[in-house]
């Protein structure tokens, strides 16, 4: 499939499961907010919104091992080095388990300071603590390991299995949420019920991936077997060279959300609840874009390493076009139906009014955001971690996050909402400049790592 299948068909096979799984992931994240919103308690909604960035940080840790290892595995297969790809697979899996365990233990030990830093107040602290204990402390390892396995399995062309595992966890969470929230646990413990449902669904998804790996057999590229040995030092470094920029970029993305929450808290809790809803709703087209990038990346990485310039370029151009079409459709839908989308999560009229106004502004940044992270994914596929790190750090630490504070100071609450469009407009110009400036380096096949 990577080598000779027509690009439109190969991308369809790779992208559709990845996009579907990304949407299901988003839906099950939103399911917690949706079901909690049915309580009519904006403080419960605000509490789950506060924990979302920390939960996403655990996913960025999965990206360190999963994306760093997966991109390298695809390039090694393009070079015909299957045994080395197996060694990288085993290393990436154990790395994912280790960093997930450290993150969960750290969250348990410093729960109070972290929640205070996130902006949890008197009305939201207890709810936020319940949710964090379930989805981050108890569910950290299965959540991270599931995502690492999904990335590695996708890197060998088995996007269908990778997508199904993520979809399974999402659908289970959607089904278990109302059971734990409104049936098994007493009134007032709805947030705890949502957290338990999320933790359990991620554990089952992780078990599914372990079964998939076991059924691939002992000769599979994806393996837990430590007997395959340790990969070459330069390849181990290559995992971190791409994985760390991926993790840092995702962390900064979520840090941006933390700053948004912190700045919104200074106005009132209804503004926090409203922006929490918007930050979830706007992820629909963004997650589709991430799925497109995830499906595209192994195909680009393989053909880059194999020296097939035309297939690589065709995959890039078609993927970019599809992503921009999705972004354009999302702008149209959100501008027309912003109020209806907000009503899905809460009935409070003041919160709905704020959320719909925020959404109509934030959605304008969708094509700009897609182009920004699409470029980062491309450099990850090429194994150019330093360039992807530069683009990610510049986007968030130089442009987006400072723009939040600048526009908040000048225009107040609505300046926070407009910051994404403003910063990403500048960032897209920078991304295109860097891409076209560095592109001639990719004309020759990548040397073996």
mmCIF file with all atom_site columns, N, CA, C and O in Angstrom, residues 49 257 260-262 264-265 269-282 351 354-355 358-359 362 413 416-417:
data_model
loop_
_atom_site.group_PDB
_atom_site.id
_atom_site.type_symbol
_atom_site.label_atom_id
_atom_site.label_alt_id
_atom_site.label_comp_id
_atom_site.label_asym_id
_atom_site.label_entity_id
_atom_site.label_seq_id
_atom_site.pdbx_PDB_ins_code
_atom_site.Cartn_x
_atom_site.Cartn_y
_atom_site.Cartn_z
_atom_site.occupancy
_atom_site.B_iso_or_equiv
_atom_site.pdbx_formal_charge
_atom_site.auth_seq_id
_atom_site.auth_comp_id
_atom_site.auth_asym_id
_atom_site.auth_atom_id
_atom_site.pdbx_PDB_model_num
ATOM 1   N N  . UNK A 1 49  ? -14.041 20.915 32.205 1.00 0.00 ? 49  UNK A N  1
ATOM 2   C CA . UNK A 1 49  ? -13.288 21.701 31.225 1.00 0.00 ? 49  UNK A CA 1
ATOM 3   C C  . UNK A 1 49  ? -11.881 22.012 31.731 1.00 0.00 ? 49  UNK A C  1
ATOM 4   O O  . UNK A 1 49  ? -10.927 22.044 30.950 1.00 0.00 ? 49  UNK A O  1
ATOM 5   N N  . UNK A 1 257 ? -4.779  26.315 26.093 1.00 0.00 ? 257 UNK A N  1
ATOM 6   C CA . UNK A 1 257 ? -6.120  26.141 26.654 1.00 0.00 ? 257 UNK A CA 1
ATOM 7   C C  . UNK A 1 257 ? -6.147  26.479 28.146 1.00 0.00 ? 257 UNK A C  1
ATOM 8   O O  . UNK A 1 257 ? -7.109  27.057 28.652 1.00 0.00 ? 257 UNK A O  1
ATOM 9   N N  . UNK A 1 260 ? -6.186  30.168 28.462 1.00 0.00 ? 260 UNK A N  1
ATOM 10  C CA . UNK A 1 260 ? -7.530  30.666 28.120 1.00 0.00 ? 260 UNK A CA 1
ATOM 11  C C  . UNK A 1 260 ? -8.457  30.525 29.311 1.00 0.00 ? 260 UNK A C  1
ATOM 12  O O  . UNK A 1 260 ? -9.191  31.457 29.671 1.00 0.00 ? 260 UNK A O  1
ATOM 13  N N  . UNK A 1 261 ? -8.436  29.339 29.941 1.00 0.00 ? 261 UNK A N  1
ATOM 14  C CA . UNK A 1 261 ? -9.283  29.109 31.117 1.00 0.00 ? 261 UNK A CA 1
ATOM 15  C C  . UNK A 1 261 ? -8.933  30.078 32.246 1.00 0.00 ? 261 UNK A C  1
ATOM 16  O O  . UNK A 1 261 ? -9.815  30.663 32.883 1.00 0.00 ? 261 UNK A O  1
ATOM 17  N N  . UNK A 1 262 ? -7.632  30.241 32.493 1.00 0.00 ? 262 UNK A N  1
ATOM 18  C CA . UNK A 1 262 ? -7.197  31.124 33.580 1.00 0.00 ? 262 UNK A CA 1
ATOM 19  C C  . UNK A 1 262 ? -7.645  32.565 33.333 1.00 0.00 ? 262 UNK A C  1
ATOM 20  O O  . UNK A 1 262 ? -8.089  33.257 34.260 1.00 0.00 ? 262 UNK A O  1
ATOM 21  N N  . UNK A 1 264 ? -10.192 33.543 31.425 1.00 0.00 ? 264 UNK A N  1
ATOM 22  C CA . UNK A 1 264 ? -11.648 33.606 31.476 1.00 0.00 ? 264 UNK A CA 1
ATOM 23  C C  . UNK A 1 264 ? -12.169 33.581 32.904 1.00 0.00 ? 264 UNK A C  1
ATOM 24  O O  . UNK A 1 264 ? -13.201 34.187 33.210 1.00 0.00 ? 264 UNK A O  1
ATOM 25  N N  . UNK A 1 265 ? -11.477 32.876 33.802 1.00 0.00 ? 265 UNK A N  1
ATOM 26  C CA . UNK A 1 265 ? -11.887 32.823 35.205 1.00 0.00 ? 265 UNK A CA 1
ATOM 27  C C  . UNK A 1 265 ? -11.947 34.219 35.809 1.00 0.00 ? 265 UNK A C  1
ATOM 28  O O  . UNK A 1 265 ? -12.778 34.511 36.672 1.00 0.00 ? 265 UNK A O  1
ATOM 29  N N  . UNK A 1 269 ? -17.619 32.639 36.117 1.00 0.00 ? 269 UNK A N  1
ATOM 30  C CA . UNK A 1 269 ? -17.675 31.202 35.863 1.00 0.00 ? 269 UNK A CA 1
ATOM 31  C C  . UNK A 1 269 ? -18.486 30.868 34.615 1.00 0.00 ? 269 UNK A C  1
ATOM 32  O O  . UNK A 1 269 ? -18.245 29.847 33.964 1.00 0.00 ? 269 UNK A O  1
ATOM 33  N N  . UNK A 1 270 ? -19.470 31.703 34.269 1.00 0.00 ? 270 UNK A N  1
ATOM 34  C CA . UNK A 1 270 ? -20.262 31.439 33.071 1.00 0.00 ? 270 UNK A CA 1
ATOM 35  C C  . UNK A 1 270 ? -19.397 31.589 31.813 1.00 0.00 ? 270 UNK A C  1
ATOM 36  O O  . UNK A 1 270 ? -19.554 30.831 30.848 1.00 0.00 ? 270 UNK A O  1
ATOM 37  N N  . UNK A 1 271 ? -18.487 32.568 31.828 1.00 0.00 ? 271 UNK A N  1
ATOM 38  C CA . UNK A 1 271 ? -17.570 32.731 30.700 1.00 0.00 ? 271 UNK A CA 1
ATOM 39  C C  . UNK A 1 271 ? -16.651 31.515 30.592 1.00 0.00 ? 271 UNK A C  1
ATOM 40  O O  . UNK A 1 271 ? -16.352 31.042 29.484 1.00 0.00 ? 271 UNK A O  1
ATOM 41  N N  . UNK A 1 272 ? -16.214 30.972 31.746 1.00 0.00 ? 272 UNK A N  1
ATOM 42  C CA . UNK A 1 272 ? -15.378 29.775 31.748 1.00 0.00 ? 272 UNK A CA 1
ATOM 43  C C  . UNK A 1 272 ? -16.136 28.583 31.180 1.00 0.00 ? 272 UNK A C  1
ATOM 44  O O  . UNK A 1 272 ? -15.609 27.814 30.369 1.00 0.00 ? 272 UNK A O  1
ATOM 45  N N  . UNK A 1 273 ? -17.402 28.422 31.612 1.00 0.00 ? 273 UNK A N  1
ATOM 46  C CA . UNK A 1 273 ? -18.214 27.322 31.087 1.00 0.00 ? 273 UNK A CA 1
ATOM 47  C C  . UNK A 1 273 ? -18.425 27.475 29.590 1.00 0.00 ? 273 UNK A C  1
ATOM 48  O O  . UNK A 1 273 ? -18.366 26.497 28.833 1.00 0.00 ? 273 UNK A O  1
ATOM 49  N N  . UNK A 1 274 ? -18.666 28.702 29.131 1.00 0.00 ? 274 UNK A N  1
ATOM 50  C CA . UNK A 1 274 ? -18.916 28.958 27.707 1.00 0.00 ? 274 UNK A CA 1
ATOM 51  C C  . UNK A 1 274 ? -17.686 28.650 26.871 1.00 0.00 ? 274 UNK A C  1
ATOM 52  O O  . UNK A 1 274 ? -17.775 27.974 25.834 1.00 0.00 ? 274 UNK A O  1
ATOM 53  N N  . UNK A 1 275 ? -16.518 29.114 27.303 1.00 0.00 ? 275 UNK A N  1
ATOM 54  C CA . UNK A 1 275 ? -15.312 28.864 26.516 1.00 0.00 ? 275 UNK A CA 1
ATOM 55  C C  . UNK A 1 275 ? -14.943 27.387 26.575 1.00 0.00 ? 275 UNK A C  1
ATOM 56  O O  . UNK A 1 275 ? -14.397 26.830 25.608 1.00 0.00 ? 275 UNK A O  1
ATOM 57  N N  . UNK A 1 276 ? -15.271 26.722 27.679 1.00 0.00 ? 276 UNK A N  1
ATOM 58  C CA . UNK A 1 276 ? -15.031 25.285 27.773 1.00 0.00 ? 276 UNK A CA 1
ATOM 59  C C  . UNK A 1 276 ? -15.822 24.520 26.729 1.00 0.00 ? 276 UNK A C  1
ATOM 60  O O  . UNK A 1 276 ? -15.316 23.576 26.104 1.00 0.00 ? 276 UNK A O  1
ATOM 61  N N  . UNK A 1 277 ? -17.060 24.924 26.521 1.00 0.00 ? 277 UNK A N  1
ATOM 62  C CA . UNK A 1 277 ? -17.900 24.303 25.487 1.00 0.00 ? 277 UNK A CA 1
ATOM 63  C C  . UNK A 1 277 ? -17.319 24.573 24.104 1.00 0.00 ? 277 UNK A C  1
ATOM 64  O O  . UNK A 1 277 ? -17.211 23.677 23.263 1.00 0.00 ? 277 UNK A O  1
ATOM 65  N N  . UNK A 1 278 ? -16.929 25.812 23.859 1.00 0.00 ? 278 UNK A N  1
ATOM 66  C CA . UNK A 1 278 ? -16.402 26.200 22.548 1.00 0.00 ? 278 UNK A CA 1
ATOM 67  C C  . UNK A 1 278 ? -15.111 25.450 22.227 1.00 0.00 ? 278 UNK A C  1
ATOM 68  O O  . UNK A 1 278 ? -14.914 24.982 21.098 1.00 0.00 ? 278 UNK A O  1
ATOM 69  N N  . UNK A 1 279 ? -14.242 25.310 23.209 1.00 0.00 ? 279 UNK A N  1
ATOM 70  C CA . UNK A 1 279 ? -12.973 24.627 22.977 1.00 0.00 ? 279 UNK A CA 1
ATOM 71  C C  . UNK A 1 279 ? -13.179 23.158 22.630 1.00 0.00 ? 279 UNK A C  1
ATOM 72  O O  . UNK A 1 279 ? -12.310 22.536 21.991 1.00 0.00 ? 279 UNK A O  1
ATOM 73  N N  . UNK A 1 280 ? -14.302 22.607 23.043 1.00 0.00 ? 280 UNK A N  1
ATOM 74  C CA . UNK A 1 280 ? -14.629 21.241 22.653 1.00 0.00 ? 280 UNK A CA 1
ATOM 75  C C  . UNK A 1 280 ? -15.258 21.204 21.268 1.00 0.00 ? 280 UNK A C  1
ATOM 76  O O  . UNK A 1 280 ? -14.869 20.392 20.417 1.00 0.00 ? 280 UNK A O  1
ATOM 77  N N  . UNK A 1 281 ? -16.221 22.081 21.016 1.00 0.00 ? 281 UNK A N  1
ATOM 78  C CA . UNK A 1 281 ? -16.935 22.069 19.738 1.00 0.00 ? 281 UNK A CA 1
ATOM 79  C C  . UNK A 1 281 ? -15.988 22.367 18.579 1.00 0.00 ? 281 UNK A C  1
ATOM 80  O O  . UNK A 1 281 ? -16.077 21.750 17.512 1.00 0.00 ? 281 UNK A O  1
ATOM 81  N N  . UNK A 1 282 ? -15.062 23.303 18.787 1.00 0.00 ? 282 UNK A N  1
ATOM 82  C CA . UNK A 1 282 ? -14.156 23.672 17.696 1.00 0.00 ? 282 UNK A CA 1
ATOM 83  C C  . UNK A 1 282 ? -13.188 22.555 17.337 1.00 0.00 ? 282 UNK A C  1
ATOM 84  O O  . UNK A 1 282 ? -12.544 22.582 16.288 1.00 0.00 ? 282 UNK A O  1
ATOM 85  N N  . UNK A 1 351 ? -25.116 31.353 29.257 1.00 0.00 ? 351 UNK A N  1
ATOM 86  C CA . UNK A 1 351 ? -23.967 30.565 28.816 1.00 0.00 ? 351 UNK A CA 1
ATOM 87  C C  . UNK A 1 351 ? -24.058 30.259 27.323 1.00 0.00 ? 351 UNK A C  1
ATOM 88  O O  . UNK A 1 351 ? -23.062 30.320 26.597 1.00 0.00 ? 351 UNK A O  1
ATOM 89  N N  . UNK A 1 354 ? -23.121 33.390 25.253 1.00 0.00 ? 354 UNK A N  1
ATOM 90  C CA . UNK A 1 354 ? -21.675 33.607 25.236 1.00 0.00 ? 354 UNK A CA 1
ATOM 91  C C  . UNK A 1 354 ? -20.973 32.573 24.360 1.00 0.00 ? 354 UNK A C  1
ATOM 92  O O  . UNK A 1 354 ? -20.114 32.910 23.543 1.00 0.00 ? 354 UNK A O  1
ATOM 93  N N  . UNK A 1 355 ? -21.352 31.301 24.530 1.00 0.00 ? 355 UNK A N  1
ATOM 94  C CA . UNK A 1 355 ? -20.695 30.226 23.797 1.00 0.00 ? 355 UNK A CA 1
ATOM 95  C C  . UNK A 1 355 ? -20.894 30.367 22.289 1.00 0.00 ? 355 UNK A C  1
ATOM 96  O O  . UNK A 1 355 ? -19.958 30.161 21.504 1.00 0.00 ? 355 UNK A O  1
ATOM 97  N N  . UNK A 1 358 ? -18.676 33.225 21.028 1.00 0.00 ? 358 UNK A N  1
ATOM 98  C CA . UNK A 1 358 ? -17.274 32.793 21.024 1.00 0.00 ? 358 UNK A CA 1
ATOM 99  C C  . UNK A 1 358 ? -17.002 31.851 19.856 1.00 0.00 ? 358 UNK A C  1
ATOM 100 O O  . UNK A 1 358 ? -15.964 31.945 19.189 1.00 0.00 ? 358 UNK A O  1
ATOM 101 N N  . UNK A 1 359 ? -17.912 30.914 19.614 1.00 0.00 ? 359 UNK A N  1
ATOM 102 C CA . UNK A 1 359 ? -17.706 29.905 18.574 1.00 0.00 ? 359 UNK A CA 1
ATOM 103 C C  . UNK A 1 359 ? -17.614 30.533 17.193 1.00 0.00 ? 359 UNK A C  1
ATOM 104 O O  . UNK A 1 359 ? -16.772 30.140 16.372 1.00 0.00 ? 359 UNK A O  1
ATOM 105 N N  . UNK A 1 362 ? -14.041 31.960 17.001 1.00 0.00 ? 362 UNK A N  1
ATOM 106 C CA . UNK A 1 362 ? -12.946 30.990 17.041 1.00 0.00 ? 362 UNK A CA 1
ATOM 107 C C  . UNK A 1 362 ? -12.870 30.133 15.777 1.00 0.00 ? 362 UNK A C  1
ATOM 108 O O  . UNK A 1 362 ? -11.778 29.750 15.348 1.00 0.00 ? 362 UNK A O  1
ATOM 109 N N  . UNK A 1 413 ? -12.399 40.370 27.384 1.00 0.00 ? 413 UNK A N  1
ATOM 110 C CA . UNK A 1 413 ? -12.800 38.973 27.204 1.00 0.00 ? 413 UNK A CA 1
ATOM 111 C C  . UNK A 1 413 ? -12.802 38.555 25.741 1.00 0.00 ? 413 UNK A C  1
ATOM 112 O O  . UNK A 1 413 ? -12.352 37.458 25.387 1.00 0.00 ? 413 UNK A O  1
ATOM 113 N N  . UNK A 1 416 ? -9.468  37.642 24.087 1.00 0.00 ? 416 UNK A N  1
ATOM 114 C CA . UNK A 1 416 ? -9.031  36.264 24.281 1.00 0.00 ? 416 UNK A CA 1
ATOM 115 C C  . UNK A 1 416 ? -9.527  35.388 23.135 1.00 0.00 ? 416 UNK A C  1
ATOM 116 O O  . UNK A 1 416 ? -8.802  34.556 22.594 1.00 0.00 ? 416 UNK A O  1
ATOM 117 N N  . UNK A 1 417 ? -10.773 35.588 22.744 1.00 0.00 ? 417 UNK A N  1
ATOM 118 C CA . UNK A 1 417 ? -11.399 34.760 21.720 1.00 0.00 ? 417 UNK A CA 1
ATOM 119 C C  . UNK A 1 417 ? -10.792 35.033 20.343 1.00 0.00 ? 417 UNK A C  1
ATOM 120 O O  . UNK A 1 417 ? -10.621 34.115 19.532 1.00 0.00 ? 417 UNK A O  1
#
